[in-house]
mmCIF file of C-alpha atoms and ligand atoms in Angstrom:
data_model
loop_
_atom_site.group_PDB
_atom_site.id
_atom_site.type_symbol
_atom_site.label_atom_id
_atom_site.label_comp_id
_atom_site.label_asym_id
_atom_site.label_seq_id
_atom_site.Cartn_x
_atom_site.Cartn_y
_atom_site.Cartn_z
ATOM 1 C CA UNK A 18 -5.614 8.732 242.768
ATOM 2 C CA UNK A 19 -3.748 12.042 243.368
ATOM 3 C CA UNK A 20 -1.159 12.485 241.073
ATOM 4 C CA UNK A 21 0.843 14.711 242.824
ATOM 5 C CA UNK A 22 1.532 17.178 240.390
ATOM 6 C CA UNK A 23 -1.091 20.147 241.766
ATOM 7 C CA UNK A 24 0.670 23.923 241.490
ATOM 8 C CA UNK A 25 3.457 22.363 238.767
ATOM 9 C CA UNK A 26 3.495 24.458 235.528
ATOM 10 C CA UNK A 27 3.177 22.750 231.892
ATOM 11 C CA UNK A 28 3.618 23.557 228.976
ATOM 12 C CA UNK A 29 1.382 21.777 226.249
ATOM 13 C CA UNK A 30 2.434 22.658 222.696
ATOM 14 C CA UNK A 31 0.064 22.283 219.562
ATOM 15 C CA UNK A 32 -3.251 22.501 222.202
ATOM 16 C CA UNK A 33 -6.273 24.166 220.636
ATOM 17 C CA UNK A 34 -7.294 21.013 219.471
ATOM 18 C CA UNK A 35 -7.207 17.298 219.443
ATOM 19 C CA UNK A 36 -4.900 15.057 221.592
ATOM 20 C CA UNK A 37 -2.113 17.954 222.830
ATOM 21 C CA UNK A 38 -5.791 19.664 224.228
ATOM 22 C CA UNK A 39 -6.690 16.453 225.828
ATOM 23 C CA UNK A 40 -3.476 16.467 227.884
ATOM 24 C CA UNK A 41 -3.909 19.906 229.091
ATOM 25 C CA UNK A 42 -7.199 19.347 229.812
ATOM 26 C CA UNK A 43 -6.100 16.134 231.698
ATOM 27 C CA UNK A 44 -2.958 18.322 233.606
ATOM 28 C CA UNK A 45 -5.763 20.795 234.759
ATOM 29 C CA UNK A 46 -7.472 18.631 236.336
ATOM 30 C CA UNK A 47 -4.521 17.528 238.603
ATOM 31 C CA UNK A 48 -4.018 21.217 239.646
ATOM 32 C CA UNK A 49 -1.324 21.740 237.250
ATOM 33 C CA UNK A 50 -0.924 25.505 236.012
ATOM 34 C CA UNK A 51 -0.754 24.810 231.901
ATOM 35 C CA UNK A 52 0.049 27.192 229.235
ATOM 36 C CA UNK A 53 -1.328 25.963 226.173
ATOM 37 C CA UNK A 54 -0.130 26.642 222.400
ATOM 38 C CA UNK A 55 -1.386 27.138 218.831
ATOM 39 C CA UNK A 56 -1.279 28.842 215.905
ATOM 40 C CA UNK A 57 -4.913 30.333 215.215
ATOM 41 C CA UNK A 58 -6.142 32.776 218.306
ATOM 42 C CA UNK A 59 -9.564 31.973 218.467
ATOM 43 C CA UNK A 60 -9.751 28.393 219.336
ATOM 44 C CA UNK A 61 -6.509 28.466 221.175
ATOM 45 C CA UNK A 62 -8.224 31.090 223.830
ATOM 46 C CA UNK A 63 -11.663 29.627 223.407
ATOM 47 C CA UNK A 64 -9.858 26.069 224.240
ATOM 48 C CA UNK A 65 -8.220 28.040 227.475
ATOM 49 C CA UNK A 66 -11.561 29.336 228.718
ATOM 50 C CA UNK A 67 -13.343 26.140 228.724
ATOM 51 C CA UNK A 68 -10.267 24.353 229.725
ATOM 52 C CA UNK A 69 -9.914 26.685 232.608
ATOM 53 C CA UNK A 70 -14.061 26.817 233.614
ATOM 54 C CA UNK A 71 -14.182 22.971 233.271
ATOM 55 C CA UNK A 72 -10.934 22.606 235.842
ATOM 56 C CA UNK A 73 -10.105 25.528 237.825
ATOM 57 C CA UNK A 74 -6.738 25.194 237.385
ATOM 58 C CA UNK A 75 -4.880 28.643 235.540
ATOM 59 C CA UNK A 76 -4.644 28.414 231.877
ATOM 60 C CA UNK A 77 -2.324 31.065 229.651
ATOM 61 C CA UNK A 78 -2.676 30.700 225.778
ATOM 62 C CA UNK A 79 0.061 31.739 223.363
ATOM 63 C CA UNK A 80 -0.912 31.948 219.580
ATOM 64 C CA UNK A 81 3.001 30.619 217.941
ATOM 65 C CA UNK A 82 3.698 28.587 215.494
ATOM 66 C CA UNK A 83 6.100 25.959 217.412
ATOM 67 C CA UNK A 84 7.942 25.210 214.044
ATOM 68 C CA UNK A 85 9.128 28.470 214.398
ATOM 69 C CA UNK A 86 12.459 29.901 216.275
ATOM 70 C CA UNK A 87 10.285 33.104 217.078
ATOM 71 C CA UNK A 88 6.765 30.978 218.040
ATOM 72 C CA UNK A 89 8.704 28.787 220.614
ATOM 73 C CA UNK A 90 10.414 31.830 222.418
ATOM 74 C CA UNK A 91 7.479 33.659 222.587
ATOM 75 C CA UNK A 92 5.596 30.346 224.069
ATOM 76 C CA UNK A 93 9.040 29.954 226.609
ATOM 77 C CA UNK A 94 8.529 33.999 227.563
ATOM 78 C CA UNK A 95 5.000 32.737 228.690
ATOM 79 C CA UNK A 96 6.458 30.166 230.709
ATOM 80 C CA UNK A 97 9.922 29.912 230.932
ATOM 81 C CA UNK A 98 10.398 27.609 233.596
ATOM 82 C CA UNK A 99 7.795 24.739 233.291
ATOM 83 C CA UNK A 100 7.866 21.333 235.414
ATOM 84 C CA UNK A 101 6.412 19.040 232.792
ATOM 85 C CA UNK A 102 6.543 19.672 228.836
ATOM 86 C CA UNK A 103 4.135 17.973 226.346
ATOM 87 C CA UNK A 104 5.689 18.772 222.868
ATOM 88 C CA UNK A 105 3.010 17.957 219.871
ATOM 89 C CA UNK A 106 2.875 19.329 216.558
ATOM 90 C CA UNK A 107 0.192 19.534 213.571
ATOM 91 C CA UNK A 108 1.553 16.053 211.901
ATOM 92 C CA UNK A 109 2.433 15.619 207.831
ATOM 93 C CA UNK A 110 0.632 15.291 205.049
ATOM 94 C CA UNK A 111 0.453 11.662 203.611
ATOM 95 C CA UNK A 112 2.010 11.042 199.986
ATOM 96 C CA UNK A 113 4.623 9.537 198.010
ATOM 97 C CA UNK A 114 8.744 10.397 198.552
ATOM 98 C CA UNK A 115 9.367 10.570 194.795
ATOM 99 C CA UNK A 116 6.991 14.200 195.334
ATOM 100 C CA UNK A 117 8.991 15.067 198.100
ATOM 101 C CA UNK A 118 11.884 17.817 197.923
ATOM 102 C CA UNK A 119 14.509 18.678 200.496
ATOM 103 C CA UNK A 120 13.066 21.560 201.752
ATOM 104 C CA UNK A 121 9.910 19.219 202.772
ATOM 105 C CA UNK A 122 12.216 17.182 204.446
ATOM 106 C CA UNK A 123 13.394 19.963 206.065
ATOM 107 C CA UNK A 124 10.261 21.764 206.726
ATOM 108 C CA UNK A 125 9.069 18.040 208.798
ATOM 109 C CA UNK A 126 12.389 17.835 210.787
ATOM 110 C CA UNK A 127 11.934 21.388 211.958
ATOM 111 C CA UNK A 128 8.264 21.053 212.436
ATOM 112 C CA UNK A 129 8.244 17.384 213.974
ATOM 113 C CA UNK A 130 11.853 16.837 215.596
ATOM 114 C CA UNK A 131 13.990 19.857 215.829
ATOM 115 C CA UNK A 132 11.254 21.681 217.592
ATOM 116 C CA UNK A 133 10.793 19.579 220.601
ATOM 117 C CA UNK A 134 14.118 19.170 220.737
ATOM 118 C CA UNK A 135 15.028 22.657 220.700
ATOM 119 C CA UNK A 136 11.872 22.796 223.657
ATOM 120 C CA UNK A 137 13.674 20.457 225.730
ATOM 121 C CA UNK A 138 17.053 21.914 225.151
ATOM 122 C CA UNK A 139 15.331 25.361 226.860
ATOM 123 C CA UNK A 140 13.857 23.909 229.957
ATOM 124 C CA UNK A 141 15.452 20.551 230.724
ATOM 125 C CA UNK A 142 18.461 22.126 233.170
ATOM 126 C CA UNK A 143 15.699 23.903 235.160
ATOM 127 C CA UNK A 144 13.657 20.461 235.316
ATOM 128 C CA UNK A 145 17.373 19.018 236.455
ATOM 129 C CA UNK A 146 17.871 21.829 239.233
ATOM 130 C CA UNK A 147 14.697 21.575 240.716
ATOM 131 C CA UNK A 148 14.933 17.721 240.359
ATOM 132 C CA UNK A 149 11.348 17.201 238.847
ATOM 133 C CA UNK A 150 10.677 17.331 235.139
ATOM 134 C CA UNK A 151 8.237 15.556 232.945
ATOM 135 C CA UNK A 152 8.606 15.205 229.035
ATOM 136 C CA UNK A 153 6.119 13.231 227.016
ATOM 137 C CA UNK A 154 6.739 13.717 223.342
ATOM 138 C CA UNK A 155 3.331 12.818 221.157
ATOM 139 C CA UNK A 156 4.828 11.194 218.361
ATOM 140 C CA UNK A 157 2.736 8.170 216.350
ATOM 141 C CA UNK A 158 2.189 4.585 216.309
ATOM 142 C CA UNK A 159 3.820 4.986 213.175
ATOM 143 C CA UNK A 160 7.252 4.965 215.093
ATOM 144 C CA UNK A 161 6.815 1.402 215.834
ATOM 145 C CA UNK A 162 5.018 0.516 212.322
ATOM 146 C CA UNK A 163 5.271 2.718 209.606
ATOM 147 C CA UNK A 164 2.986 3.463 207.642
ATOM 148 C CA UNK A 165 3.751 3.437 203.852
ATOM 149 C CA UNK A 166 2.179 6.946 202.198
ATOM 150 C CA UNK A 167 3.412 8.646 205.720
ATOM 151 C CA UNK A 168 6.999 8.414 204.689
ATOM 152 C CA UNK A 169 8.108 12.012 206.335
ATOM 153 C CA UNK A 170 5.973 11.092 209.969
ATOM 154 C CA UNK A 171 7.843 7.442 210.044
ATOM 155 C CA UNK A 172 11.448 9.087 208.943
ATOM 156 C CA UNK A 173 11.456 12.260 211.532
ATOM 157 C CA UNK A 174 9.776 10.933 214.264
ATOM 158 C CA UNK A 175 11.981 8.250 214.763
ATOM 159 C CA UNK A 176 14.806 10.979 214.286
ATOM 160 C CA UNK A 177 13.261 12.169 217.826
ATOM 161 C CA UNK A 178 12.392 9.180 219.634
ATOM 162 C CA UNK A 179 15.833 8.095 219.078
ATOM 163 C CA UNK A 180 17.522 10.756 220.434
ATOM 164 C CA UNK A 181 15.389 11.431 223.280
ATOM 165 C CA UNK A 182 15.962 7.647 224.187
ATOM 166 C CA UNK A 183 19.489 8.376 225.053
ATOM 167 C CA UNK A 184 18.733 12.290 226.853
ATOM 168 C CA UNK A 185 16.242 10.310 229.210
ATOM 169 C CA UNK A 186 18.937 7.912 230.068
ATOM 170 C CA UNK A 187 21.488 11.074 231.217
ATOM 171 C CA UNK A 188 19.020 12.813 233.162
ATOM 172 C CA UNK A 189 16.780 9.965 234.989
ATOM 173 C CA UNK A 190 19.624 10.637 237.485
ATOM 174 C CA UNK A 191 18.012 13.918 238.007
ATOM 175 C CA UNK A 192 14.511 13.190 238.728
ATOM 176 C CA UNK A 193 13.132 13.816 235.009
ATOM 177 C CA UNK A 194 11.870 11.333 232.716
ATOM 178 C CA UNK A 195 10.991 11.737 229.081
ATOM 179 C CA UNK A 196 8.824 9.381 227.350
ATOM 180 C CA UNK A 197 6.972 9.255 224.047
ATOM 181 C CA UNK A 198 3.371 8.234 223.728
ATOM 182 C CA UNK A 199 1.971 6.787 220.330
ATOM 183 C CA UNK A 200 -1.253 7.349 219.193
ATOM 184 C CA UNK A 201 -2.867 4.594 216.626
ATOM 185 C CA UNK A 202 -6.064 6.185 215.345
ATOM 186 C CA UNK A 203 -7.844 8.829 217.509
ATOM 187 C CA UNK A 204 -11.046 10.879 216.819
ATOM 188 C CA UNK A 205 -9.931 14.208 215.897
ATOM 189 C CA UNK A 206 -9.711 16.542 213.414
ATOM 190 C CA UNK A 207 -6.614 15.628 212.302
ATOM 191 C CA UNK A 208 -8.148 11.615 211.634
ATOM 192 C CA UNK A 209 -10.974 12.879 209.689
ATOM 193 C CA UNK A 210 -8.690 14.722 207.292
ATOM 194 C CA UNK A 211 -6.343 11.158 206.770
ATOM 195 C CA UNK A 212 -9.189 8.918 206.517
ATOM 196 C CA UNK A 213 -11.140 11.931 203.720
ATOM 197 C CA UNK A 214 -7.866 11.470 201.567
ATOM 198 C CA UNK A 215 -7.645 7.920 201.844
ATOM 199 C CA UNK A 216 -11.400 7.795 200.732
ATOM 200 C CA UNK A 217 -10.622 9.792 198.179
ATOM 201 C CA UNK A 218 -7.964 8.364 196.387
ATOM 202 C CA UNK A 219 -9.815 4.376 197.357
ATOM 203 C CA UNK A 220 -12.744 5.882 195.722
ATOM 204 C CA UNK A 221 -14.992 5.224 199.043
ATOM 205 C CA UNK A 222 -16.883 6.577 200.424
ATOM 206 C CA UNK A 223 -15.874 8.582 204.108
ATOM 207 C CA UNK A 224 -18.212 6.616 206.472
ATOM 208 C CA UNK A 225 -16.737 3.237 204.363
ATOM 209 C CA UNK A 226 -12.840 4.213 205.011
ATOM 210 C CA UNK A 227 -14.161 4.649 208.801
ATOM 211 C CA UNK A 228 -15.920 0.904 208.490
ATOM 212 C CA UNK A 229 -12.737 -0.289 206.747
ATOM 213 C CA UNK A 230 -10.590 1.559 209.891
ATOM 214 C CA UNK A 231 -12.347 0.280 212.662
ATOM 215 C CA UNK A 232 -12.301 -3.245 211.708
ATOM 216 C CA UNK A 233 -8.773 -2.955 211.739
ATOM 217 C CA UNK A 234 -8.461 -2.456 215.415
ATOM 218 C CA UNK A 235 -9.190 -4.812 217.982
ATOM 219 C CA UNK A 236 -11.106 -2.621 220.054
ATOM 220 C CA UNK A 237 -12.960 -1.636 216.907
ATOM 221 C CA UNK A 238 -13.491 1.771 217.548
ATOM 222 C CA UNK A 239 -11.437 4.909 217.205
ATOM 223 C CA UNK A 240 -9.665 6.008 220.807
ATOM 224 C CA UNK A 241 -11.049 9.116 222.519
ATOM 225 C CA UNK A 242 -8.915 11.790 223.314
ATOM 226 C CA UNK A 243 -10.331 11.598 226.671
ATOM 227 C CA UNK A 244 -8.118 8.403 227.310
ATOM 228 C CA UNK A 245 -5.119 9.742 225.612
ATOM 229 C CA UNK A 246 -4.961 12.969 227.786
ATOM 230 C CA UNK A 247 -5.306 10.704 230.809
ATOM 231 C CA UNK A 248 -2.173 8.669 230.151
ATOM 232 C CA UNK A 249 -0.244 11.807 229.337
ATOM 233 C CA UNK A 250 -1.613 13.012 233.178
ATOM 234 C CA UNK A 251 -0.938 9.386 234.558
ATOM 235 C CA UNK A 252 2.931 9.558 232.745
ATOM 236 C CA UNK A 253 3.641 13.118 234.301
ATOM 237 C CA UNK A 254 2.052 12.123 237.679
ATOM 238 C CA UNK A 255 4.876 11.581 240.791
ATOM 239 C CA UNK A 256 3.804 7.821 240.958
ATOM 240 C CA UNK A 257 5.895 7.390 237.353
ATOM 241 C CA UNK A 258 9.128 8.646 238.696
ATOM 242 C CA UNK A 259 10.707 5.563 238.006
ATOM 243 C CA UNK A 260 9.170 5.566 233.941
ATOM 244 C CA UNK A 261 11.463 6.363 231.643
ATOM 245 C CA UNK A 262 12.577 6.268 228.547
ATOM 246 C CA UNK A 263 9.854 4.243 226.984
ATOM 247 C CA UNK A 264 6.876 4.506 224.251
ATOM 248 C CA UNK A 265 3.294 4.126 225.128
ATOM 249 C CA UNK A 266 1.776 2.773 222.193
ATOM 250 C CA UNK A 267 -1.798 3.291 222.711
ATOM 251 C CA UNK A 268 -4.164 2.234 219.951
ATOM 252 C CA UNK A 269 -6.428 -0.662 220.734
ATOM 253 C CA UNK A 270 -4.520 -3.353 219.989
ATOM 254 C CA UNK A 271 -3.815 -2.211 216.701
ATOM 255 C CA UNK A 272 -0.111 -3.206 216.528
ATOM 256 C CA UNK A 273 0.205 -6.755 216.128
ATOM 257 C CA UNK A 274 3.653 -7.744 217.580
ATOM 258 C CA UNK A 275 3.988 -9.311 220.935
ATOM 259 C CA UNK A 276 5.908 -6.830 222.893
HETATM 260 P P1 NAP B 305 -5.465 17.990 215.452
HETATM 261 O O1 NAP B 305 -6.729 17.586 216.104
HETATM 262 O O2 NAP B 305 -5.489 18.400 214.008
HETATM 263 O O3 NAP B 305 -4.805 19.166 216.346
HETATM 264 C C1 NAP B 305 -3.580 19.705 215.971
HETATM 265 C C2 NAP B 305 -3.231 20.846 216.911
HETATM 266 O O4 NAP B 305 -1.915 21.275 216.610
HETATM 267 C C3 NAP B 305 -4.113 22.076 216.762
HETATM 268 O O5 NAP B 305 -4.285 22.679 218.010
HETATM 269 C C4 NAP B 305 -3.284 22.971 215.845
HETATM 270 O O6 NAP B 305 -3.684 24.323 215.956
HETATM 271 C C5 NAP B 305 -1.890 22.692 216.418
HETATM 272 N N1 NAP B 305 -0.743 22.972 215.541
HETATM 273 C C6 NAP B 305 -0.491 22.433 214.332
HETATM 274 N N2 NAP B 305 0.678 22.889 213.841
HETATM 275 C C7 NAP B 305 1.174 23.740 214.770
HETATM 276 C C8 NAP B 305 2.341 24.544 214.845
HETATM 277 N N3 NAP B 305 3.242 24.581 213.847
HETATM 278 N N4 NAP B 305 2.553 25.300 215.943
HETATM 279 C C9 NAP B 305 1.642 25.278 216.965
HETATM 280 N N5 NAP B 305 0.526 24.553 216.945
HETATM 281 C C10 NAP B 305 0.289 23.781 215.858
HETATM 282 O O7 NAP B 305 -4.358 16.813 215.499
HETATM 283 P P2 NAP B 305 -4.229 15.563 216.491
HETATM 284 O O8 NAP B 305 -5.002 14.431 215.914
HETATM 285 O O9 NAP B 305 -4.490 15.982 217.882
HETATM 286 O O10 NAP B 305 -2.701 15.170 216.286
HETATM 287 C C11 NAP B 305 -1.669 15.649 217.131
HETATM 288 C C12 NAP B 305 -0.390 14.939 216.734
HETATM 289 O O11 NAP B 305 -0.541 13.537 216.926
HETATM 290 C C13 NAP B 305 -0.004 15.124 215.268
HETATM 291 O O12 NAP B 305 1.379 15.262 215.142
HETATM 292 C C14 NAP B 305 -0.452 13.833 214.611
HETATM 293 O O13 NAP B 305 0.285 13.510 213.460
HETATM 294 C C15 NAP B 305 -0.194 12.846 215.751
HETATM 295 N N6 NAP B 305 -1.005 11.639 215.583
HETATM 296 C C16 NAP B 305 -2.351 11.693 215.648
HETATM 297 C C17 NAP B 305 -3.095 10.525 215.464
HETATM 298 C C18 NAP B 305 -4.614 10.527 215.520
HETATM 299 O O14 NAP B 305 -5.207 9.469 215.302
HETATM 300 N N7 NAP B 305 -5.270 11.615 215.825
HETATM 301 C C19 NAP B 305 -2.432 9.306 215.214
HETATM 302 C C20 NAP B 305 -1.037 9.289 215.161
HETATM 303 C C21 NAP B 305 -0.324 10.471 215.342
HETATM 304 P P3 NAP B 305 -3.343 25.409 214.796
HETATM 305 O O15 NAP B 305 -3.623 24.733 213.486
HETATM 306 O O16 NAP B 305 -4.227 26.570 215.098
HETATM 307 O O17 NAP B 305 -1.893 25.727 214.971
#
């Protein structure tokens, strides 16, 4: 299927690595100009050459950190006028509130709401005047079930998902959508550091936590970020004009309710 989307520019935030990497690699494909995002240079650029020799499609890297007033203007100089914006960030640390002070409170709503806001807030009226836009926020399964040691992920994501869910109502009118997708448990780097601590502090073993993880999905297996970057294409393709507003939960079954 052609999505429709070849020669539209995108910014992917948080892409050297892991899932936001998966969706540029997945926008490439379709022809889609992407500028991609991270803090550390050399697997940011390295991720742009192969991203760019596995696609053909132009890829610009920006070393910022996105949490940062000064890393997301640098990253909007880049590219100040994308069609489709895929805002992802590093993710918290697990742990218990009692530890937690204001300023980490603070530190996750800038890092994990305020920052895609503050994304959207710079490109959405260009996305309205051109009357195409695209905004997927990556945000976590954890939106829909929280999960308990990830207190500061289940409190400032749903900070974001509900205020987008009433900014994709005012501008559907316009021809841009914004939708969230929800990860359950992908293989990435970010995974393997969750499931180490919670082996750790189970006293298991890695490969057990992993056992104990997979069981706990339906699909028993971890998702690839191979089919994660291919919804985020499929949600910023021209055949989902009329999606909006809505979270993709996309985890194997994981979540047990009914709808
Ligand atoms: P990952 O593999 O660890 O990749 C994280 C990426 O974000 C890297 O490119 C990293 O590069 C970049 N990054 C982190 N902080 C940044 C910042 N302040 N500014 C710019 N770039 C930044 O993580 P992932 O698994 O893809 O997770 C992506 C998001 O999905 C996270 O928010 C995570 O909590 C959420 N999520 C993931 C899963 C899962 O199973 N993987 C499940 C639920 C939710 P640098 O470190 O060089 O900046």
């Amino acid at each position: 299927m052609d999505f429709g989307i070849r020669g539209k520019r995108a910014i992917v935030c948080a892409a050297s690595k892991g899932l936001g990497r998966s969706c540029a690699e997945a926008l490439a494909r379709e022809g889609v100009a992407v500028t991609i995002a991270a803090r550390t240079r050399e697997p940011l650029e390295a991720a742009a050459r192969e991203i760019e020799a596995g696609t053909g499609a132009p890829v610009t890297s920006v070393v910022a950190d996105l949490a940062s007033p000064e890393g997301r203007a640098t990253l909007l100089a880049a590219c100040p006028q994308p069609d489709i914006l895929v805002n992802n960030e590093g993710g918290e640390t697990p742990g218990d509130f009692r530890d937690w002070t204001r300023e980490d409170w603070l530190r996750a709503l800038d890092a994990n709401m305020l920052a895609p806001i503050e994304l959207i807030r710079a490109t959405i009226d260009g996305m309205i005047a051109r009357r195409f836009g695209r905004i997927v926020n990556i945000t976590s399964s954890t939106v829909k079930a929280p999960i308990a040691n990830l207190g500061l992920t289940n409190g400032v994501r749903s900070g974001l998902t509900g205020f987008v869910s009433g900014l994709a109502r005012e501008v559907a009118q316009h021809g841009v959508t914004i939708n969230n997708i929800l990860p359950g448990a992908f293989d990435t780097d970010r995974l393997q550091l969750v499931l180490g601590l919670a082996a750790q502090s189970a006293g298991r073993t890695f490969e057990e936590q992993l056992a104990l993880r997979k069981a706990a999905i339906p699909a028993r297996r971890l998702g690839s970020t191979e089919e994660f970057g291919a919804l985020c294409a499929f949600v910023c393709s021209t055949q989902a004009g009329y999606l909006t507003a809505q979270n993709f939960l996309i985890d194997g079954g994981a979540y047990p309710g009914t709808l």
